[in-house]
GROMACS .gro file of C-alpha atoms in nm:
model
  156
    1MET     CA    1   3.652  -0.689   3.156
    2PRO     CA    2   3.581  -0.755   2.784
    3ARG     CA    3   3.407  -0.507   2.596
    4HIS     CA    4   3.121  -0.792   2.505
    5THR     CA    5   3.078  -0.869   2.880
    6ARG     CA    6   3.018  -0.520   2.956
    7LEU     CA    7   2.748  -0.509   2.651
    8ASN     CA    8   2.564  -0.844   2.769
    9ARG     CA    9   2.530  -0.714   3.156
   10ALA     CA   10   2.394  -0.380   3.022
   11ARG     CA   11   2.003  -0.349   3.110
   12PRO     CA   12   1.779  -0.420   2.795
   13ARG     CA   13   1.664  -0.068   2.640
   14LYS     CA   14   1.360   0.007   2.509
   15LEU     CA   15   1.309   0.107   2.145
   16THR     CA   16   1.038   0.379   2.099
   17VAL     CA   17   0.976   0.490   1.708
   18ARG     CA   18   0.817   0.802   1.709
   19ALA     CA   19   0.804   0.914   1.345
   20CYS     CA   20   0.519   0.639   1.290
   21SER     CA   21   0.192   0.645   1.449
   22LEU     CA   22   0.071   0.332   1.235
   23ASP     CA   23   0.003   0.011   1.411
   24LEU     CA   24  -0.013  -0.287   1.160
   25VAL     CA   25  -0.131  -0.520   1.404
   26THR     CA   26  -0.451  -0.363   1.503
   27MET     CA   27  -0.539  -0.237   1.162
   28SER     CA   28  -0.871  -0.335   1.070
   29ALA     CA   29  -1.065  -0.410   0.757
   30THR     CA   30  -1.241  -0.055   0.799
   31SER     CA   31  -0.894   0.110   0.782
   32PRO     CA   32  -0.825   0.321   0.434
   33GLU     CA   33  -0.657   0.085   0.190
   34LEU     CA   34  -0.347   0.199   0.081
   35TYR     CA   35  -0.241   0.310  -0.233
   36ALA     CA   36   0.029   0.132  -0.386
   37THR     CA   37   0.277   0.232  -0.673
   38ALA     CA   38   0.464  -0.084  -0.790
   39ASP     CA   39   0.734  -0.155  -1.028
   40PHE     CA   40   0.748  -0.539  -1.119
   41CYS     CA   41   0.935  -0.736  -1.346
   42LEU     CA   42   0.821  -1.118  -1.407
   43ILE     CA   43   1.055  -1.348  -1.516
   44PRO     CA   44   0.925  -1.646  -1.690
   45MET     CA   45   1.149  -1.946  -1.646
   46GLY     CA   46   1.193  -2.293  -1.837
   47THR     CA   47   1.018  -2.178  -2.144
   48GLY     CA   48   1.248  -2.385  -2.384
   49PRO     CA   49   1.530  -2.282  -2.630
   50ASP     CA   50   1.363  -1.983  -2.742
   51PRO     CA   51   1.507  -1.696  -2.516
   52SER     CA   52   1.211  -1.466  -2.592
   53VAL     CA   53   0.974  -1.435  -2.343
   54ALA     CA   54   0.728  -1.171  -2.520
   55GLU     CA   55   0.477  -1.441  -2.565
   56TYR     CA   56   0.433  -1.444  -2.179
   57VAL     CA   57   0.478  -1.086  -2.122
   58ALA     CA   58   0.171  -1.016  -2.361
   59GLU     CA   59  -0.022  -1.247  -2.176
   60CYS     CA   60   0.048  -1.046  -1.859
   61ALA     CA   61  -0.037  -0.742  -2.034
   62ARG     CA   62  -0.393  -0.869  -2.120
   63VAL     CA   63  -0.418  -0.944  -1.724
   64LEU     CA   64  -0.353  -0.590  -1.652
   65GLU     CA   65  -0.575  -0.435  -1.918
   66LYS     CA   66  -0.844  -0.632  -1.801
   67SER     CA   67  -0.761  -0.543  -1.413
   68GLY     CA   68  -0.851  -0.155  -1.493
   69LEU     CA   69  -0.551  -0.085  -1.289
   70LYS     CA   70  -0.333   0.226  -1.431
   71TYR     CA   71   0.002   0.043  -1.580
   72GLN     CA   72   0.286   0.108  -1.833
   73MET     CA   73   0.528  -0.143  -1.915
   74HIS     CA   74   0.863  -0.057  -2.002
   75GLY     CA   75   1.217  -0.239  -2.114
   76TYR     CA   76   1.271  -0.413  -1.794
   77GLY     CA   77   0.929  -0.420  -1.622
   78THR     CA   78   0.612  -0.255  -1.542
   79ASN     CA   79   0.463   0.005  -1.346
   80LEU     CA   80   0.165  -0.075  -1.186
   81GLU     CA   81  -0.068   0.149  -0.944
   82GLY     CA   82  -0.385   0.121  -0.751
   83PRO     CA   83  -0.555   0.010  -0.435
   84TRP     CA   84  -0.294  -0.242  -0.257
   85GLN     CA   85  -0.507  -0.504  -0.248
   86ALA     CA   86  -0.567  -0.483  -0.656
   87VAL     CA   87  -0.212  -0.422  -0.715
   88SER     CA   88  -0.090  -0.764  -0.558
   89GLN     CA   89  -0.406  -0.950  -0.728
   90ALA     CA   90  -0.312  -0.826  -1.042
   91ILE     CA   91   0.055  -0.948  -0.995
   92HIS     CA   92  -0.077  -1.272  -0.876
   93ASP     CA   93  -0.324  -1.311  -1.216
   94CYS     CA   94   0.012  -1.246  -1.400
   95HIS     CA   95   0.184  -1.521  -1.245
   96ALA     CA   96  -0.124  -1.760  -1.296
   97ALA     CA   97  -0.183  -1.651  -1.643
   98VAL     CA   98   0.191  -1.720  -1.728
   99HIS     CA   99   0.189  -2.058  -1.583
  100ALA     CA  100  -0.117  -2.135  -1.782
  101LYS     CA  101   0.072  -2.044  -2.099
  102GLY     CA  102   0.309  -2.329  -2.037
  103ALA     CA  103   0.573  -2.153  -1.800
  104PRO     CA  104   0.674  -2.438  -1.534
  105ARG     CA  105   0.827  -2.175  -1.301
  106VAL     CA  106   0.771  -1.772  -1.279
  107ALA     CA  107   1.011  -1.527  -1.066
  108THR     CA  108   0.896  -1.162  -1.016
  109ASP     CA  109   1.103  -0.893  -0.828
  110ILE     CA  110   0.873  -0.636  -0.670
  111ARG     CA  111   0.908  -0.289  -0.543
  112ILE     CA  112   0.601  -0.116  -0.389
  113GLY     CA  113   0.584   0.254  -0.226
  114THR     CA  114   0.255   0.325  -0.066
  115ARG     CA  115   0.120   0.696   0.058
  116ALA     CA  116  -0.008   0.701   0.401
  117PRO     CA  117  -0.385   0.697   0.369
  118SER     CA  118  -0.404   1.075   0.525
  119LEU     CA  119  -0.206   1.231   0.243
  120PRO     CA  120  -0.413   1.349  -0.032
  121ARG     CA  121  -0.344   1.226  -0.398
  122ALA     CA  122  -0.403   1.444  -0.721
  123ALA     CA  123  -0.585   1.158  -0.879
  124ALA     CA  124  -0.821   1.104  -0.601
  125GLN     CA  125  -0.894   1.476  -0.580
  126GLY     CA  126  -1.023   1.453  -0.920
  127LYS     CA  127  -0.733   1.693  -1.042
  128ASP     CA  128  -0.616   1.445  -1.341
  129ASP     CA  129  -0.625   1.118  -1.448
  130GLU     CA  130  -0.286   1.076  -1.554
  131GLY     CA  131  -0.142   0.841  -1.246
  132GLU     CA  132   0.098   0.852  -0.991
  133ASN     CA  133   0.383   0.725  -1.186
  134ALA     CA  134   0.331   0.965  -1.483
  135ARG     CA  135   0.296   1.273  -1.275
  136LYS     CA  136   0.629   1.177  -1.075
  137LEU     CA  137   0.782   1.132  -1.407
  138ARG     CA  138   0.660   1.438  -1.531
  139ARG     CA  139   0.795   1.665  -1.249
  140VAL     CA  140   1.124   1.522  -1.282
  141LYS     CA  141   1.119   1.626  -1.643
  142GLU     CA  142   1.016   1.958  -1.530
  143ILE     CA  143   1.302   2.020  -1.303
  144LEU     CA  144   1.521   1.883  -1.553
  145GLY     CA  145   1.411   2.106  -1.833
  146LYS     CA  146   1.527   2.402  -1.634
  147ASP     CA  147   1.847   2.277  -1.648
  148ASN     CA  148   1.859   2.176  -2.011
  149VAL     CA  149   1.925   1.799  -1.908
  150GLY     CA  150   1.782   1.532  -2.076
  151SER     CA  151   1.663   1.746  -2.384
  152THR     CA  152   1.780   1.488  -2.645
  153SER     CA  153   1.623   1.193  -2.496
  154ASP     CA  154   1.309   1.044  -2.567
  155LYS     CA  155   1.005   1.316  -2.446
  156ALA     CA  156   0.736   1.124  -2.272
   0.00000   0.00000   0.00000
């Protein structure tokens, strides 16, 4: 009997995930909101013969400034952090502002990481106000400093 026939006749197995106890289907509006750290790259398209998109990026920066969220622009995007809904809304508002500025199309690459609501955050505990992304970067630089790696690079 061919191998694929045996597999098709095998009884179905129940998949159990024990590492995750979060049920997204029954999560209610009263559940604690996820804290999100996002890295996104907004790409205005069809903006004419000038290859520069600096005016559009500046418009997005204005939106982020008004949002009150922590953000840090870098050469290929922006780090943004805050409550999940606020981060999502800020990215939406950037899209709307860039369209309003004249870009007929906008594409965005987004990576979002979250912490489980039960895990403590240093900023939430009032320890500092540097933000998740800055704290992560500082920690990596501390580790590299012990190895004397990155000593010639830009110190942030």
